[in-house]
Every structure is written in C-alpha cells, then in structure tokens.
Short mmCIF file of C-alpha atoms in Angstrom, two decimals:
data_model
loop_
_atom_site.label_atom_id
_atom_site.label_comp_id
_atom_site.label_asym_id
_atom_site.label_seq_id
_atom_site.Cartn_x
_atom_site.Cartn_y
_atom_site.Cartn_z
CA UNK A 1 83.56 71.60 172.48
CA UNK A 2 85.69 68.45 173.47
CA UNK A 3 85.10 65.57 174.17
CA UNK A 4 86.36 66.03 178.10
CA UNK A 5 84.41 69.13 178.20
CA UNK A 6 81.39 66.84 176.70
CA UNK A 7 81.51 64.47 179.34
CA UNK A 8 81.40 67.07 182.17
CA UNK A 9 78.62 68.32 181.04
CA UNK A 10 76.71 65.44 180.17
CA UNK A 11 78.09 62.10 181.61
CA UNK A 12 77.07 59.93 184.05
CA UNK A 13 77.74 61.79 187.17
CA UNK A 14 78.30 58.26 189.75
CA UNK A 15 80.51 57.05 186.61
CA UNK A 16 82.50 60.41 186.54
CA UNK A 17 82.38 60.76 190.09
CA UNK A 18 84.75 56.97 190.13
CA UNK A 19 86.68 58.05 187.11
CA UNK A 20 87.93 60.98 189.02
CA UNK A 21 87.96 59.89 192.50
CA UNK A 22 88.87 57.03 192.80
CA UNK A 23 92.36 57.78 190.70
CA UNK A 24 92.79 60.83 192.57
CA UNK A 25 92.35 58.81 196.02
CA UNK A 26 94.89 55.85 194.82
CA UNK A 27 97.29 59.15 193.47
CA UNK A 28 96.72 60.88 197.17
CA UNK A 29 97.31 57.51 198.79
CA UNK A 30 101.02 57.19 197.34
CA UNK A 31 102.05 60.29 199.00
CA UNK A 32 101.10 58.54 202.08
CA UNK A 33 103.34 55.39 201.05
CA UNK A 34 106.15 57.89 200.62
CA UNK A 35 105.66 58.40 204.64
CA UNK A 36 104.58 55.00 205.65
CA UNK A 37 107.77 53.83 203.46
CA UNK A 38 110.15 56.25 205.75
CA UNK A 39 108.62 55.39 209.03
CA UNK A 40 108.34 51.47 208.12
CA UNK A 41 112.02 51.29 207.38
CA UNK A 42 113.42 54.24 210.01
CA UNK A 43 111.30 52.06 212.78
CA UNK A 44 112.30 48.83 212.64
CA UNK A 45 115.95 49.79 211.26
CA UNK A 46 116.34 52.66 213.68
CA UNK A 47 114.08 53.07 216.23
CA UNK A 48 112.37 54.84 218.13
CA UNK A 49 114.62 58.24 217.49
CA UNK A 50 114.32 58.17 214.16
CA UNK A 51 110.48 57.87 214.48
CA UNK A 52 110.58 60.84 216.35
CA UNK A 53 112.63 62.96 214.42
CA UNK A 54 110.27 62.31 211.43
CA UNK A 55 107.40 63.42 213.61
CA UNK A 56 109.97 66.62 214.39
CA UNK A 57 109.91 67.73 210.80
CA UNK A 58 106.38 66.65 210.06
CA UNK A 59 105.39 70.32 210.25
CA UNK A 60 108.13 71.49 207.55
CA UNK A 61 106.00 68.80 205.08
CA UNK A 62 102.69 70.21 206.02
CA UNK A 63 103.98 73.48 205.18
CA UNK A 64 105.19 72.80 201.68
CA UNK A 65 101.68 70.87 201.14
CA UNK A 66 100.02 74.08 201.97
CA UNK A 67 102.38 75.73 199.54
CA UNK A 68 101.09 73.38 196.72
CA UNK A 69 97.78 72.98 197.53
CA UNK A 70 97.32 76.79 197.57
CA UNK A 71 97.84 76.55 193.64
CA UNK A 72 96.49 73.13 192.46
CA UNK A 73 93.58 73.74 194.19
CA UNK A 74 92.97 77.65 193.84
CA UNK A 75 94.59 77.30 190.59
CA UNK A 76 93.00 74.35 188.90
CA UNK A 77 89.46 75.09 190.27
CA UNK A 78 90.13 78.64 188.56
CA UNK A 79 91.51 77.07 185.28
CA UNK A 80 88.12 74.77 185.75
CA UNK A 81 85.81 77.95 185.89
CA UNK A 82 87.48 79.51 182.81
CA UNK A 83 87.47 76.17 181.02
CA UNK A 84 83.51 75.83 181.28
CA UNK A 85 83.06 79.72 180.11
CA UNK A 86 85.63 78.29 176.74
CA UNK A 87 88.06 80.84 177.96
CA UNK A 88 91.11 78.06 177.04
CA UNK A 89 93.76 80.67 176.89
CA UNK A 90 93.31 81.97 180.39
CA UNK A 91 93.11 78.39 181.54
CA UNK A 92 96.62 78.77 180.19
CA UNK A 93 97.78 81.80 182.00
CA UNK A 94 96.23 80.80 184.84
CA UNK A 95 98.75 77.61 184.78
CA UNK A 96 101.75 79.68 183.80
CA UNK A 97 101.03 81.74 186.85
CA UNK A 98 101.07 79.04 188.96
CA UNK A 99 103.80 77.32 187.72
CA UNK A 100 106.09 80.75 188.24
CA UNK A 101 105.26 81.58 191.66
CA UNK A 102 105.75 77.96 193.11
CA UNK A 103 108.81 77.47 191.45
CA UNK A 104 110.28 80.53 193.23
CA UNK A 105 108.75 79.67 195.91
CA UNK A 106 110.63 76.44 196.10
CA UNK A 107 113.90 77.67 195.34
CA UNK A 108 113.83 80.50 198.36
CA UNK A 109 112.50 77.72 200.80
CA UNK A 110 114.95 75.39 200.02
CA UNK A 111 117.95 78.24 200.36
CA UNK A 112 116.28 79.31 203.77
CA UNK A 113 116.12 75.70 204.96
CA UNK A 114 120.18 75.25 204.40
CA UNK A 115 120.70 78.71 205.73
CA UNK A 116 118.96 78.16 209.35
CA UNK A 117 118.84 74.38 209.61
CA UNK A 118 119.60 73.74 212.81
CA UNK A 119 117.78 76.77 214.48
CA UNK A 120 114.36 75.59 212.62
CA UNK A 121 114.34 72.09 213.60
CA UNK A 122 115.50 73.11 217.31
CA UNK A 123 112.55 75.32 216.93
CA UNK A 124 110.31 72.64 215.83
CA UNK A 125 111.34 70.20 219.23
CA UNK A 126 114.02 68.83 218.24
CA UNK A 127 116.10 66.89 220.74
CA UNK A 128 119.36 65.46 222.28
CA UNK A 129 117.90 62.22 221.06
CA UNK A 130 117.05 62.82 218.05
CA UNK A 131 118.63 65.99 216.41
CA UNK A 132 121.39 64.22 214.59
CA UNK A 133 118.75 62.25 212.71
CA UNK A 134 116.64 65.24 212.25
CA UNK A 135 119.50 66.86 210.56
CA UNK A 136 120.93 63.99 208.84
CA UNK A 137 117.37 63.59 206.75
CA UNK A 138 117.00 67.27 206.34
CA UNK A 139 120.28 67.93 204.45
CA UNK A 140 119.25 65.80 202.09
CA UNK A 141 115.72 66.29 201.69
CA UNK A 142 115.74 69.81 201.28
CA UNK A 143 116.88 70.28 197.49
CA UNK A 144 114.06 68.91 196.60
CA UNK A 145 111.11 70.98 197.74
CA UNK A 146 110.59 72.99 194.51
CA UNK A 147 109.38 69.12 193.33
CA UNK A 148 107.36 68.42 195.99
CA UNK A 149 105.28 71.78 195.81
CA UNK A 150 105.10 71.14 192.00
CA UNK A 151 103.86 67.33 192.20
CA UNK A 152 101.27 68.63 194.53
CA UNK A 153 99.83 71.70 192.31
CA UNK A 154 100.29 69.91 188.39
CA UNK A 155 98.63 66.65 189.58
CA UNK A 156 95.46 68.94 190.63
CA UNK A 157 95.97 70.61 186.96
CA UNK A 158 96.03 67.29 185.44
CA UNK A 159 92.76 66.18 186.50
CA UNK A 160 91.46 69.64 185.36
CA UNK A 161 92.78 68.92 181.46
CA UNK A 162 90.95 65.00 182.20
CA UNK A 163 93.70 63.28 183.33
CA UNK A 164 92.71 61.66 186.44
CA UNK A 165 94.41 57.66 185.91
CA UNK A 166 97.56 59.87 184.46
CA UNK A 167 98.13 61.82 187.78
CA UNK A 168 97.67 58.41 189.38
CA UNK A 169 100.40 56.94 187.64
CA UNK A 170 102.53 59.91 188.57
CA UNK A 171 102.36 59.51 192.37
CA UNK A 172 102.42 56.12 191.85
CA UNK A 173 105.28 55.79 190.32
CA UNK A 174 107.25 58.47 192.25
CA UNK A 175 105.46 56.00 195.47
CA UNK A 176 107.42 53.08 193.43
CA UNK A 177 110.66 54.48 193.64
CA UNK A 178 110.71 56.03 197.36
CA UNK A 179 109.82 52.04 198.49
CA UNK A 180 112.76 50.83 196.15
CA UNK A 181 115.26 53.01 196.94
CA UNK A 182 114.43 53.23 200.96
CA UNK A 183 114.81 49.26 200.94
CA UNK A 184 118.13 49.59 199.30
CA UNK A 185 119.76 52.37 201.10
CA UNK A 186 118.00 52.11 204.45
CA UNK A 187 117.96 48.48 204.95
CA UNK A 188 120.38 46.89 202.74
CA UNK A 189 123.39 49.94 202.76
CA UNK A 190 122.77 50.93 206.19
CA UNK A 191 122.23 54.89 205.07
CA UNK A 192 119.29 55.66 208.19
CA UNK A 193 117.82 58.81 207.74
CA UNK A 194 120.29 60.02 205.06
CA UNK A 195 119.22 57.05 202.78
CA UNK A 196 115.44 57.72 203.68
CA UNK A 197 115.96 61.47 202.62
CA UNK A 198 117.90 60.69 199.49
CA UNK A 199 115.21 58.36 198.32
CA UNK A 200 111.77 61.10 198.66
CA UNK A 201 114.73 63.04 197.24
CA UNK A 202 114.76 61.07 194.02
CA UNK A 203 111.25 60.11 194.22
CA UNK A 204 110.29 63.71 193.94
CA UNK A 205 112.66 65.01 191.20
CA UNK A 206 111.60 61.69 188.63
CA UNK A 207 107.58 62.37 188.71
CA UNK A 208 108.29 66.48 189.03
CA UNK A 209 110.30 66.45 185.72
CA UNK A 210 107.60 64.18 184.12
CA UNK A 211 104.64 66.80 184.81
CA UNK A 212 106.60 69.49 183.38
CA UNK A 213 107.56 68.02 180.41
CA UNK A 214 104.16 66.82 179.77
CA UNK A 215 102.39 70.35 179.93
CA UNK A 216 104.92 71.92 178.19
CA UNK A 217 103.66 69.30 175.50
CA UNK A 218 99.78 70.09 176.67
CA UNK A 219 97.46 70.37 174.43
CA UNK A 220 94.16 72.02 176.31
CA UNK A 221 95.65 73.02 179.60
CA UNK A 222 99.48 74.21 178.16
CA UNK A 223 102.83 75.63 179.60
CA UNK A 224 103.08 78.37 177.22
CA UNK A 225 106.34 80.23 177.91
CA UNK A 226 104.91 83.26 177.25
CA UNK A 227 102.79 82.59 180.46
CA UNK A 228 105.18 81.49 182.78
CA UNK A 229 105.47 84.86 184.20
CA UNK A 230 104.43 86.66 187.23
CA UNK A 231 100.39 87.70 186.80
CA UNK A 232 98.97 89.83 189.78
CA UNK A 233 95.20 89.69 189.13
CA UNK A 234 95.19 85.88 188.12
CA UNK A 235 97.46 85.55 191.15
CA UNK A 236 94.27 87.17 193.74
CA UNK A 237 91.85 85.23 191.92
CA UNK A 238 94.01 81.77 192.54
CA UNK A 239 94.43 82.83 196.37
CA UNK A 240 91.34 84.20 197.39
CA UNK A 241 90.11 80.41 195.53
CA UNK A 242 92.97 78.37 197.02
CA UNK A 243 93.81 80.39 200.47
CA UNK A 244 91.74 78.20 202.58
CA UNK A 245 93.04 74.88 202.00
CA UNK A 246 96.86 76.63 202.52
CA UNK A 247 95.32 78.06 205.72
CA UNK A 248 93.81 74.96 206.40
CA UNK A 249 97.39 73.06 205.76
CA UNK A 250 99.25 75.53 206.90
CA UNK A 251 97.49 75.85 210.45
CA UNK A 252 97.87 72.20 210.76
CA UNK A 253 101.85 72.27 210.30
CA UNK A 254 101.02 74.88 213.44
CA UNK A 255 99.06 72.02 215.42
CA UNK A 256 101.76 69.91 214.48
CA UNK A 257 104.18 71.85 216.39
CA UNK A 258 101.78 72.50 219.02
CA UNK A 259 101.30 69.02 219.13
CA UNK A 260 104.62 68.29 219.49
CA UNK A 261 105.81 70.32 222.04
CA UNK A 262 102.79 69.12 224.46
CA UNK A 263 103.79 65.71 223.66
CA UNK A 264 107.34 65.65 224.64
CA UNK A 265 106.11 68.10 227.84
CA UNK A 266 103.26 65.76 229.09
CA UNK A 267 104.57 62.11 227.57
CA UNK A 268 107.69 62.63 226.13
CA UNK A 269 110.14 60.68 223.43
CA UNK A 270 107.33 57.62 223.59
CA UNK A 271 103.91 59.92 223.10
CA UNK A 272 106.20 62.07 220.32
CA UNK A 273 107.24 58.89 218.70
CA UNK A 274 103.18 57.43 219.29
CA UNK A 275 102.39 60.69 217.09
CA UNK A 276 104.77 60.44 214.62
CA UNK A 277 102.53 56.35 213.59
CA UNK A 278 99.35 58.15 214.48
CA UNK A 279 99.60 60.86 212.07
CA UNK A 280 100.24 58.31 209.52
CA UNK A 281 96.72 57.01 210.08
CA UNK A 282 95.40 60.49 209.88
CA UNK A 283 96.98 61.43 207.21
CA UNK A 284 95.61 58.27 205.38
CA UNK A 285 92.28 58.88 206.27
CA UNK A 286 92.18 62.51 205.85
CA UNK A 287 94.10 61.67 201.97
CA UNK A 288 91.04 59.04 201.47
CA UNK A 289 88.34 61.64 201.49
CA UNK A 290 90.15 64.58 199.83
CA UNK A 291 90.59 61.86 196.90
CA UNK A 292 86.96 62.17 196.28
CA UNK A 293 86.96 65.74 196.78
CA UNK A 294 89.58 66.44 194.30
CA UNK A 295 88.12 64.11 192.45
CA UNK A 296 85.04 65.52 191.89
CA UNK A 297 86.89 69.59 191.48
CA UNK A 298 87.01 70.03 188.18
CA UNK A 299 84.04 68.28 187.48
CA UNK A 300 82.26 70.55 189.78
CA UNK A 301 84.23 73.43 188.91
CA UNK A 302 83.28 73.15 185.30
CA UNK A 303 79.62 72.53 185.78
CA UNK A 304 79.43 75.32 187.91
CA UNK A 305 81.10 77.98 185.24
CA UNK A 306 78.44 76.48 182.40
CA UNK A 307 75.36 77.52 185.03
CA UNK A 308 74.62 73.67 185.22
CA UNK A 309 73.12 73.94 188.51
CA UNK A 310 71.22 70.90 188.79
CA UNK A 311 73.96 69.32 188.40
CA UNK A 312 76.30 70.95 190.50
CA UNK A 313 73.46 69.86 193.36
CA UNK A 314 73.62 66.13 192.30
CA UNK A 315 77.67 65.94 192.44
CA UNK A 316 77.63 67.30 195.33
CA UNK A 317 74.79 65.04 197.14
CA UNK A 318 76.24 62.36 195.22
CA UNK A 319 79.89 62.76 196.91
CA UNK A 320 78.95 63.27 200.23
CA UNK A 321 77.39 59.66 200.31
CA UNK A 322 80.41 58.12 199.57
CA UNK A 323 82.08 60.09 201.35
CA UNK A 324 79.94 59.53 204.71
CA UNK A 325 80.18 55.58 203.63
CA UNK A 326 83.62 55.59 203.28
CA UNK A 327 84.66 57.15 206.65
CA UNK A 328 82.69 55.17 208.66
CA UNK A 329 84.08 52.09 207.28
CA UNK A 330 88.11 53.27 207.73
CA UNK A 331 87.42 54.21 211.11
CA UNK A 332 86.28 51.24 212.55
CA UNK A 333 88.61 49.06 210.58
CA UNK A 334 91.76 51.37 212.15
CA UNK A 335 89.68 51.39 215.52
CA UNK A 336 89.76 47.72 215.58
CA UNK A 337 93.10 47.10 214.43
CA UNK A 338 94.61 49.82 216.13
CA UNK A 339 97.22 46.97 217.98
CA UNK A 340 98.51 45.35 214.66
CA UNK A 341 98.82 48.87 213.01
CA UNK A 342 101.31 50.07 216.01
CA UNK A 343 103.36 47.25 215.76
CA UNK A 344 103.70 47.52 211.93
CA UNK A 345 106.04 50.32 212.23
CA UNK A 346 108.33 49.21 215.12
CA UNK A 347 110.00 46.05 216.55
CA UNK A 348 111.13 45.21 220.48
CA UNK A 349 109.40 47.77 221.77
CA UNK A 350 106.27 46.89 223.37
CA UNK A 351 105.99 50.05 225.47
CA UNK A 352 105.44 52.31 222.35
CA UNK A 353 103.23 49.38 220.61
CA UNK A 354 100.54 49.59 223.74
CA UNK A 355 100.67 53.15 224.01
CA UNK A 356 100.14 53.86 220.30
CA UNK A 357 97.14 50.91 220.38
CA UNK A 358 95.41 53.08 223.81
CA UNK A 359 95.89 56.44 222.15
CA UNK A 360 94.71 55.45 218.20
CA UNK A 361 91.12 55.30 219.00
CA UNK A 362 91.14 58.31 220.79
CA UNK A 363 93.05 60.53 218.79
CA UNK A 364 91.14 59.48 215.57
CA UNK A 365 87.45 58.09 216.69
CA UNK A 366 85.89 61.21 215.23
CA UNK A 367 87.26 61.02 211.86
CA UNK A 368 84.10 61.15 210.13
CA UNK A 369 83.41 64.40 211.32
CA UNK A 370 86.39 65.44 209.56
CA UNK A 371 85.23 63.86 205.99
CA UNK A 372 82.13 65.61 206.78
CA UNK A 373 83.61 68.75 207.21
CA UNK A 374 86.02 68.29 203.89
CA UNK A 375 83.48 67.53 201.82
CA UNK A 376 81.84 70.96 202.60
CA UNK A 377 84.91 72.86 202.72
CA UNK A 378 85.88 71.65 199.03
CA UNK A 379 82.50 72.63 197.89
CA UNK A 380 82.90 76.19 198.36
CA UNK A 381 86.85 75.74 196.97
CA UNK A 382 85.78 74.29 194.02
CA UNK A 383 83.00 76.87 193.33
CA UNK A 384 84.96 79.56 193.57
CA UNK A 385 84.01 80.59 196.74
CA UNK A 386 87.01 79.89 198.66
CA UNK A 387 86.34 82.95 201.48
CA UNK A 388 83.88 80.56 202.93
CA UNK A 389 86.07 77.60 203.39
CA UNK A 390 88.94 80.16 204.63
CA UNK A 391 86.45 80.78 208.07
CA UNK A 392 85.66 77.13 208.01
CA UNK A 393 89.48 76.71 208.48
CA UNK A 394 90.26 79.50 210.68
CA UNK A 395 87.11 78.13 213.21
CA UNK A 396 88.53 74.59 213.13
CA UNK A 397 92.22 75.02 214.27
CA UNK A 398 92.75 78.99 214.87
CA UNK A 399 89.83 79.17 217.27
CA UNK A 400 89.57 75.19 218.86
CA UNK A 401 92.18 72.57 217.67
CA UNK A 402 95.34 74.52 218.48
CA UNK A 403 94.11 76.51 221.55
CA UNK A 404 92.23 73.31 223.03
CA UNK A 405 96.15 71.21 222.30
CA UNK A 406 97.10 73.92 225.08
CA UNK A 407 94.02 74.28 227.26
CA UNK A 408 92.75 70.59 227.50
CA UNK A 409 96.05 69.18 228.76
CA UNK A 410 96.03 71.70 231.89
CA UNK A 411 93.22 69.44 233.14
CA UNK A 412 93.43 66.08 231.59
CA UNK A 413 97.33 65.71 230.52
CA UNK A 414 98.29 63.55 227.33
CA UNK A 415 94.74 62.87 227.18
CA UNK A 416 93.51 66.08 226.86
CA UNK A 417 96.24 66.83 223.74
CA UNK A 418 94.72 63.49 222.32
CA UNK A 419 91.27 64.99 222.82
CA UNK A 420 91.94 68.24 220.87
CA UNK A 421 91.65 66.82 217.32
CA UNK A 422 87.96 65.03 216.93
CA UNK A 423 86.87 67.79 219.43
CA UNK A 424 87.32 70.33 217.42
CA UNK A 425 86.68 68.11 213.93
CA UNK A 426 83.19 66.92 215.64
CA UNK A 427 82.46 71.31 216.33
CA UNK A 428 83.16 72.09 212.82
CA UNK A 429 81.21 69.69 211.10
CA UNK A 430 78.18 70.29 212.77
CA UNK A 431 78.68 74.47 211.74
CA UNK A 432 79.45 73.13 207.93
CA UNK A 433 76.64 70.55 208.07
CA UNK A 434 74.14 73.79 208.76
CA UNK A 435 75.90 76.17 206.33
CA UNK A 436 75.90 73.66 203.62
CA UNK A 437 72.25 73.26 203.95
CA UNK A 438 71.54 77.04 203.66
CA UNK A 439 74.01 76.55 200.09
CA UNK A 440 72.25 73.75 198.45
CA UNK A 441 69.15 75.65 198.80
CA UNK A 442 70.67 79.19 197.33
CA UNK A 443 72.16 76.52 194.09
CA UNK A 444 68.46 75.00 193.79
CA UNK A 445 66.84 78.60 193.40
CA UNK A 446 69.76 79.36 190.94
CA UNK A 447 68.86 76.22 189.36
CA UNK A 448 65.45 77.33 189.00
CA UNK A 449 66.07 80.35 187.55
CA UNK A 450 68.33 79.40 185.03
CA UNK A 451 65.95 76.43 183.64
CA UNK A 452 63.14 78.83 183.47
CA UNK A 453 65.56 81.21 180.64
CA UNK A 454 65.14 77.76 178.75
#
C-alpha cells in the first residue's frame, strides 16, 4: 500500500479535507481569472460590445466544461474506486480511456466550430453590435479546445494519483500567462478580442502539454499507450459516474442561451452585457464550492471502494460545514459590494454600472442554496452513484431554471429572468437536503454492518 493510499485511509480527515480543497479551489479559481482577465481588459479597452459578445459565446465554454467534466469527474472518481479495491492497472485503463475519447472529441469540435462559425454564434444571439467581435475571438480561440477539455479532465486525475498543490500550479500557471499575454496584446498592441482569444489560446496549450507529459511519466495513475484506446465498458462505467455533472454543465450552456435571448428581448445590449459581469460572480462562487467538492473526490471515492464507511459519513458531514460556512460568507461580501464589483469591469458607463449593482443581489442572493445542492450532488458522483445526481440535474434546470427563464418574464419582465436562477437553486436544495438525509442513514447501517465482520 502507498503512502497516498495510507493517508486516505487513515489521515486526518479536516487536514486532508484542506490539503485537497483548498488547492483544488485556488486551481478552480484560475479558470475564473482566465474570464475575469478577458472581461477586465475587453471592458475597459472595448466596451460594452465586447462584454457582450463574451457573454454571446459563454454557452460554447460551458459546453466544452461539460465535455471535460464528464471524464475528470466520472473518470477520476472511477479510477478512485478501482484504486481503493488495489486494482492499479484499471486505474490505468480507465485514464487511457479518457484521455482517447476527449481528445477526439476536441479535434471534431474544433473542425465543426470553423466549419459553421458564423451560423452558431448567430444562433447563440449574436448581434449587429457585436458579431464582429464575437467572430474575431472565436477564430482564434477555437484551435484550442482539445486543451481546454483536457486541462479540465487530467487536473481531476491528478488529485486522484495525490496531486492536489500540483494541479494548482497547473491552472495557475496557465491563469499566469492568460493575464500576461491579455495585458500585452489587448492593452498595450491594441489586438481586442483577437488578442484576448490568442492569449486563453496559449494559456491552454502551455498547462495542456504539461499534464500530458507528466502522466505519460506517471507512476501510479499512468498514460500507458497500450491504453490510450477506445474501451466501451470502462467508457459506460465513466458516463453513467460522470453524466450528471455534463448534464448538469451542459444544461447550463442551455440556460445560458436561454438567458441570453430573454435578455436582449426584455433589456437588451445593457441587461446582456449586465450578464456577461454577473456570470463572472457566479461562476466564482459556484468554482468556490466545487473546489471543496473535488477536493474531497478522491478522498471519498477511495474510502468508499475500501468499505470505510464511517468515514465516508465524517467527510462528508465534515465538507458540508465548510461548505455551508463558506457560502454564506461570499454572498454577503458580493451582496454588499455588488456597486464596486460592476464598475471593476467597465469605465464611462454608469448606466451598465447601476444596472449590474440592482440586478447582482437578485440574480445571486440564493447562492447558498446552490453550495447546498453541490455538495449533495458530488456525493452521489463521487460514490459512484452518479444516476442520482443525473435527476438532481435534470429537476434543477430541465424542469425549473430554464422553463421558469421563459415563464417568469411573461409576468415580471427582466426581473422575472433574474428570478429564475436562486428560484430554482433554493427548490433543489431543499429536495437534496431530504434525499441526502435518507443516504447518510443507508451509509451508517452499511457502516454497521461492515464493523460488526470485524
């Protein structure tokens, strides 16, 4: 047994809880820089347009996030699972798999995306203000969405093979580079969206060849070539694990759109640019408490294939406190500051600074129903029952976020698409809260049962 496999077993859960989280949250947090970094620089050396025509894409990146968090976490909580049983070799398959299918993946989306360019973003709102931006980013953006799947899914794998501050160091550095280069060939060369593109280019191709290179050197968790190949049954294992967090994703790249078009019908250019800041903010928040969940994965993962139930009850607990502590702080600091955050992204124009201040609090007041509901949905991900957090996904935006962005503006107008987020957050907690009860009591009677065979 190794020492990593020790330590899951046996270490100080709270300590191993912050060795895992809180490198995983700082490592999520930089792919939010990325982002802020874009809209920062597009804002004050744009405008307004440009903001918008990032907010016009923002459901192409969604999409390719549900891409790679279908595999890192389906396939790293599977390679977790086989890990605790000392099955080390599927472990290895089971990243050989994963690495083959999103690298395909990858290379047909990015051919697609050249091929119908401007159809898809005229299908995703696009307009007369803001298309030529739109495309001008997307040209150069697009080669490099193999690396932006891959960054996603290997950084989940690295915490699985116990490197958590490595993975951190990844995204930060690939963070590093996208602030660098933006400042150079936004600000300084005058490249606009082109520059900002070129820049998450780079900033995705540095840190994607890194994690490669470094599992094809693995030692536990290893690119074996004879692996990288296409693997049906490991493949339904890693999606019926992994499918609800690309649902999840993928059905919020749908509200995105959704979101979108009711915001240009019922507030236009300024409520689609006010979204474009806000989802920032959500995005930050939302990227604060998945760092503790995917923090806590593989440890969970692993203590859940060794039949350590007691400890699978204790992680979990343990999590959702700081979880719970953590939201409520974030959300009344944003709350709060909701003015100063608005005008962070955009200069001279005071109309779009109010509006975004008004509609913050709104949109995003309910956030800690959404870390609530996370924290359960992860749980059944991360125990390899991901069918469960699949219906948790579908309830939340198939059945009331994107139908209420439709039906609540009808009656109340831009309000009523603000209102269809913590709405529907605020249901779906309260439905996970209840399940997740019934769950911790199932895992204590395992508990019980196993200690008695000792």
């Amino acid at each position: 047994m190794t020492k990593q496999e020790l330590e899951f077993r046996e270490g100080n859960i709270v300590k191993l809880l912050l060795k895992f989280s809180l490198p995983a949250t700082i490592a999520n947090l930089t792919t939010i820089i990325y982002n802020i970094t874009d809209r920062y620089y597009i804002g004050k050396v744009v405008g307004r347009n440009g903001i918008s025509g990032l907010a016009t894409i923002f459901p192409i990146i969604m999409f390719l996030s549900a891409c790679g968090i279908l595999f890192g976490t389906g396939g790293s909580a599977y390679a977790g699972i086989s890990m605790g049983r000392q099955e080390i070799e599927k472990a290895r398959k089971i990243l050989g798999t994963s690495f083959f299918c999103l690298s395909i993946m990858g290379i047909i989306f990015t051919i697609v995306g050249f091929l119908f360019m401007k159809p898809l973003i005229l299908f995703l709102g696009a307009t007369s203000n803001n298309i030529s931006y739109v495309i001008d980013y997307c040209k150069y953006f697009f080669p490099s969405m193999v690396f932006q799947i891959l960054i996603i899914a290997l950084s989940a794998f690295l915490r699985t093979d116990g490197q958590p501050l490595l993975s951190m160091l990844t995204n930060l550095t690939a963070a590093t580079l996208n602030i660098g280069l933006d400042y150079i060939w936004v600000v300084k060369s005058g490249y606009g969206m082109s520059g900002a593109a070129l820049a998450t280019t780079i900033s995705n191709i540095v840190p994607g060849t890194f994690l490669i290179i470094y599992f094809f050197r693995g030692k536990l968790l290893k690119l074996e070539p004879k692996f990288i190949r296409f693997n049906g049954a490991i493949l339904k294992k890693i999606v019926s694990i992994g499918l609800s967090g690309f649902i999840n994703q993928f059905l919020n790249s749908v509200f995105a759109y959704a979101l979108n078009t009711r915001l240009l019908k019922y507030g236009g250019d300024l409520a689609l640019a006010g979204m474009g800041i806000m989802t920032i903010v959500r995005n930050f928040l939302n990227t604060s408490y998945l760092g503790i969940n995917q923090g806590r994965l593989p440890i969970l993962s692993y203590n859940w294939g060794a039949k350590n139930y007691r400890r699978v009850r204790k992680i979990f607990f343990y999590s959702m406190g700081i979880t719970i502590f953590l939201s409520v702080f974030l959300v009344f600091t944003i709350k709060y500051n909701s003015k100063d955050i608005a005008g962070f992204f955009i200069n001279d124009d005071p109309e779009l600074i109010n509006y975004t201040a008004k509609a913050i609090p709104i949109h995003l007041g309910m956030m800690m129903s959404t870390a609530i509901y996370l924290s359960c949905a992860n749980y059944f991900q991360s125990v390899g029952k991901g069918i469960i957090t699949t219906r948790f996904s579908l309830i939340r935006l198939a059945v009331l976020t994107i139908p209420l962005t439709y039906i609540l503006p009808l009656k109340f107008g831009i309000l009523g698409v603000l209102l269809s987020f913590p709405i529907s957050d605020t249901v779906v907690a309260v439905v996970a809260s209840i399940i997740m009860a019934r769950e911790m009591k199932r895992v204590k009677v395992l508990m019980i049962k196993e200690e008695g065979k000792n």
